[in-house]
Coordinates of C-alpha atoms and ligand atoms in Angstrom, one line a residue:
M1 CA 0.0 0.0 0.0
A2 CA 1.3 3.5 -0.8
D3 CA 2.4 5.6 2.1
Q4 CA 0.5 8.8 2.9
K5 CA 3.1 11.0 1.1
S6 CA 2.8 9.3 -2.2
V7 CA -1.0 9.3 -1.9
N8 CA -0.8 13.0 -1.6
I9 CA 1.4 13.4 -4.6
T10 CA -1.0 11.3 -6.7
W11 CA -3.8 13.6 -5.6
H12 CA -2.1 16.7 -6.7
E13 CA -1.1 15.3 -10.0
G14 CA -4.6 14.4 -10.7
A15 CA -6.1 17.8 -9.7
V16 CA -8.4 19.4 -12.2
T17 CA -7.1 22.9 -13.1
R18 CA -9.2 25.9 -13.4
D19 CA -8.2 26.1 -17.1
E20 CA -9.5 22.6 -17.7
R21 CA -12.8 23.5 -16.0
Q22 CA -13.1 26.6 -18.2
K23 CA -12.3 24.6 -21.4
L24 CA -15.0 22.1 -20.5
L25 CA -17.6 24.8 -20.1
N26 CA -16.2 27.0 -22.9
Q27 CA -16.4 30.1 -20.7
K28 CA -14.6 31.9 -18.0
G29 CA -15.8 31.9 -14.4
V30 CA -16.7 35.4 -13.1
T31 CA -18.8 37.1 -10.5
V32 CA -21.3 39.6 -11.8
W33 CA -22.2 41.7 -8.7
M34 CA -25.4 43.7 -9.0
T35 CA -25.8 46.5 -6.4
G36 CA -28.5 49.1 -6.0
L37 CA -31.4 50.2 -3.9
S38 CA -34.2 47.8 -3.1
A39 CA -36.6 47.7 -6.1
S40 CA -33.9 49.1 -8.4
G41 CA -34.3 46.0 -10.6
K42 CA -31.4 43.8 -9.6
S43 CA -33.3 40.5 -9.3
T44 CA -35.4 41.2 -12.4
I45 CA -32.3 41.9 -14.5
A46 CA -30.4 39.0 -12.9
C47 CA -33.1 36.5 -13.8
I48 CA -33.2 37.7 -17.5
L49 CA -29.4 37.6 -17.7
E50 CA -29.3 34.1 -16.3
Q51 CA -31.8 32.9 -18.9
M52 CA -30.0 34.6 -21.7
L53 CA -26.8 33.0 -20.7
L54 CA -28.4 29.5 -20.4
H55 CA -30.0 29.9 -23.8
K56 CA -26.5 30.5 -25.2
G57 CA -25.3 27.3 -23.6
K58 CA -23.4 29.1 -20.8
S59 CA -23.4 28.0 -17.2
A60 CA -24.7 30.7 -14.9
Y61 CA -26.1 30.7 -11.4
R62 CA -27.9 33.3 -9.5
L63 CA -27.4 34.0 -5.8
D64 CA -30.2 36.1 -4.4
G65 CA -32.1 36.7 -1.2
D66 CA -34.2 33.6 -1.6
N67 CA -31.5 31.0 -1.9
V68 CA -29.1 32.6 0.5
R69 CA -30.9 34.1 3.4
F70 CA -32.8 31.0 4.3
G71 CA -29.7 28.7 4.1
L72 CA -26.2 30.0 4.0
N73 CA -27.0 33.1 5.9
K74 CA -29.6 31.8 8.3
D75 CA -28.5 33.0 11.7
P76 CA -31.5 34.1 13.7
K77 CA -29.6 34.4 17.0
S78 CA -27.4 37.1 15.6
L79 CA -30.3 38.9 14.1
M80 CA -32.3 38.8 17.3
E81 CA -29.5 40.0 19.4
K82 CA -28.2 42.8 17.1
S83 CA -31.3 44.1 15.4
G84 CA -34.0 43.7 17.9
Y85 CA -36.3 41.9 15.4
S86 CA -39.1 39.6 16.6
E87 CA -38.4 35.9 16.6
D88 CA -40.7 35.5 13.7
A89 CA -38.8 38.0 11.6
A90 CA -35.6 36.4 12.6
K91 CA -36.8 33.1 11.3
R92 CA -37.9 34.6 8.1
F93 CA -34.9 36.8 7.3
G94 CA -31.9 34.9 8.8
V95 CA -28.9 37.2 9.1
G96 CA -30.0 40.6 10.2
F97 CA -29.7 44.1 8.7
S98 CA -27.3 45.6 11.2
T99 CA -24.0 46.9 9.8
D100 CA -22.1 43.9 11.1
D101 CA -24.7 41.4 9.9
R102 CA -24.8 43.0 6.4
M103 CA -21.0 42.8 6.2
E104 CA -21.0 39.1 7.1
N105 CA -23.9 38.5 4.8
I106 CA -22.0 40.1 1.9
R107 CA -18.7 38.5 2.8
R108 CA -20.3 35.0 2.7
I109 CA -22.1 35.7 -0.6
G110 CA -18.8 36.9 -2.1
E111 CA -17.1 33.8 -1.0
V112 CA -19.7 31.5 -2.5
A113 CA -19.7 33.5 -5.8
R114 CA -16.0 33.2 -5.9
L115 CA -16.2 29.4 -5.5
F116 CA -18.8 29.3 -8.4
A117 CA -16.5 31.4 -10.5
D118 CA -13.6 29.1 -9.6
A119 CA -15.7 26.2 -10.9
G120 CA -16.0 28.1 -14.2
V121 CA -19.6 29.3 -13.6
I122 CA -20.9 32.9 -14.2
A123 CA -22.2 33.8 -10.7
I124 CA -24.8 36.5 -10.7
T125 CA -25.5 38.1 -7.3
S126 CA -28.4 40.5 -6.7
F127 CA -28.1 42.1 -3.2
I128 CA -28.5 45.7 -2.2
S129 CA -24.9 45.5 -0.8
P130 CA -25.1 49.1 0.3
Y131 CA -21.7 49.6 1.8
R132 CA -18.7 50.4 -0.5
K133 CA -16.1 48.8 1.7
D134 CA -18.0 45.5 1.8
R135 CA -18.2 45.3 -2.0
D136 CA -14.6 46.4 -2.3
A137 CA -13.6 43.6 0.1
V138 CA -15.4 41.0 -2.2
R139 CA -13.6 42.6 -5.2
A140 CA -10.3 42.3 -3.4
A141 CA -10.9 38.6 -2.7
C142 CA -11.5 38.0 -6.4
K143 CA -8.8 37.7 -9.1
P144 CA -8.4 40.8 -11.3
G145 CA -11.1 40.8 -14.0
E146 CA -13.2 38.3 -12.2
F147 CA -15.4 40.8 -10.4
I148 CA -17.8 42.8 -12.5
E149 CA -19.6 45.4 -10.4
V150 CA -23.0 46.4 -11.9
Y151 CA -24.5 49.5 -10.4
V152 CA -28.3 49.2 -10.9
N153 CA -29.1 52.8 -10.5
V154 CA -32.5 54.3 -9.8
S155 CA -33.7 57.3 -7.9
L156 CA -35.1 56.7 -4.4
E157 CA -38.4 58.3 -5.6
A158 CA -38.7 55.8 -8.5
A159 CA -37.8 52.8 -6.3
E160 CA -40.3 53.9 -3.7
A161 CA -43.0 54.3 -6.3
R162 CA -42.3 50.7 -7.6
D163 CA -42.1 49.1 -4.1
P164 CA -43.1 45.6 -5.3
K165 CA -42.8 44.1 -1.9
G166 CA -44.2 47.0 0.1
L167 CA -40.9 47.4 2.0
Y168 CA -40.5 51.1 1.5
K169 CA -44.1 51.6 2.9
K170 CA -43.1 49.5 5.9
A171 CA -39.9 51.4 6.4
R172 CA -41.6 54.8 6.1
A173 CA -44.1 53.6 8.7
G174 CA -41.2 52.6 11.0
E175 CA -42.0 48.9 10.8
L176 CA -38.6 48.1 9.2
K177 CA -35.6 49.7 10.8
G178 CA -32.3 50.4 9.0
F179 CA -33.8 50.3 5.6
T180 CA -31.4 51.3 2.8
G181 CA -32.3 54.6 1.3
I182 CA -34.7 55.5 4.2
D183 CA -32.8 55.3 7.5
D184 CA -29.6 53.6 6.3
P185 CA -27.3 54.9 3.6
Y186 CA -26.6 53.5 0.1
E187 CA -23.1 54.1 -1.0
A188 CA -23.0 54.2 -4.8
P189 CA -20.0 52.5 -6.5
V190 CA -17.2 54.9 -7.5
K191 CA -15.9 52.9 -10.5
P192 CA -18.4 50.2 -11.4
E193 CA -17.7 48.2 -14.6
I194 CA -21.3 48.7 -15.7
I195 CA -23.9 51.3 -14.8
I196 CA -27.5 50.8 -15.6
D197 CA -30.2 53.4 -15.2
T198 CA -33.4 51.4 -14.8
E199 CA -35.6 54.5 -15.2
A200 CA -34.3 54.8 -18.7
T201 CA -33.4 51.2 -19.6
P202 CA -36.0 48.4 -19.8
A203 CA -34.9 45.3 -17.9
E204 CA -34.4 43.2 -21.0
K205 CA -32.1 45.9 -22.5
A206 CA -30.2 46.1 -19.2
A207 CA -29.5 42.3 -19.3
E208 CA -28.4 42.6 -22.9
Q209 CA -26.0 45.4 -21.9
I210 CA -24.4 43.0 -19.3
L211 CA -24.3 40.2 -21.8
A212 CA -22.6 42.4 -24.3
Y213 CA -20.0 43.3 -21.7
L214 CA -19.3 39.6 -21.0
E215 CA -19.0 38.9 -24.7
R216 CA -16.6 41.8 -25.3
G217 CA -14.5 40.8 -22.3
G218 CA -14.1 37.3 -23.7
Y219 CA -15.9 35.7 -20.7
L220 CA -18.1 33.6 -23.0
V221 CA -15.2 31.6 -24.5
A222 CA -12.6 29.4 -22.7
Ligands
LIG301 P1 -34.4 44.5 -6.5 O1 -34.0 43.1 -6.8 O2 -33.4 45.5 -6.9 O3 -35.0 44.7 -5.2 P2 -36.7 43.8 -8.2 O4 -36.1 43.3 -9.5 O5 -37.1 42.7 -7.2 O6 -35.6 44.8 -7.5 O7 -37.9 44.7 -8.4 C1 -37.9 45.8 -9.3 C2 -39.3 46.1 -9.7 O8 -39.2 47.2 -10.7 C3 -40.0 45.0 -10.4 O9 -41.3 45.0 -10.1 C4 -39.8 45.3 -11.9 O10 -40.8 44.8 -12.7 C5 -39.8 46.8 -11.9 N1 -39.1 47.5 -13.0 C6 -39.6 48.5 -13.7 N2 -38.7 48.9 -14.6 C7 -37.6 48.1 -14.5 C8 -36.3 48.1 -15.1 N3 -36.0 48.9 -16.1 N4 -35.5 47.2 -14.8 C9 -35.8 46.3 -13.7 N5 -36.9 46.3 -13.1 C10 -37.9 47.2 -13.4

């Protein structure tokens, strides 16, 4: 039987490289990071982009509130302690909305997106991610060119008028504390790779704009 050392050597020689993964998928792994106010259109655009990529035979995966908050970032204790939410709200929302919780929320999402990108997948995240330093930390953890920041820009007035989930209404009524744009700041990106104004650009066109960026940047070939 081989000793432990030679087993390890065999393991390393057999390791699949990132290059091989990318060749297999005929694309480059990357994180497409959407940031913007609630109701700016991040999820809507992310869904369309994911579909467009899949129709082109590309592997893309969306990380959003639904598949992250209830699993990866489920942490009711932290939420209850730090944010003073009810137990019911804690159960529903997982990691809270305090500054520390938001930071940890974003850090974890960034790490998962990076792993997807490492596997050759186009990871699309759609989180408010309001703080510049949190987004910059995710960027810093990614290889150069593997973090594409998409600023989904909308005026607070327009976002509030859309209010698809009634969250602005609740925040204005004081039922939601620390709501971005109302009683918590949104720090717009300084140098995002892509800016989309969703008051002027329909969602489909916005997704096409991101797709065109990926094509131009050579992300859709190995
Ligand atoms: P977010 O993920 O940023 O919170 P959503 O995508 O969930 O935002 O909601 C945005 C709302 O705004 C949806 O109801 C969507 O139909 C609407 N909307 C109107 N115009 C646009 C646009 N140009 N791009 C994206 N969404 C838009």
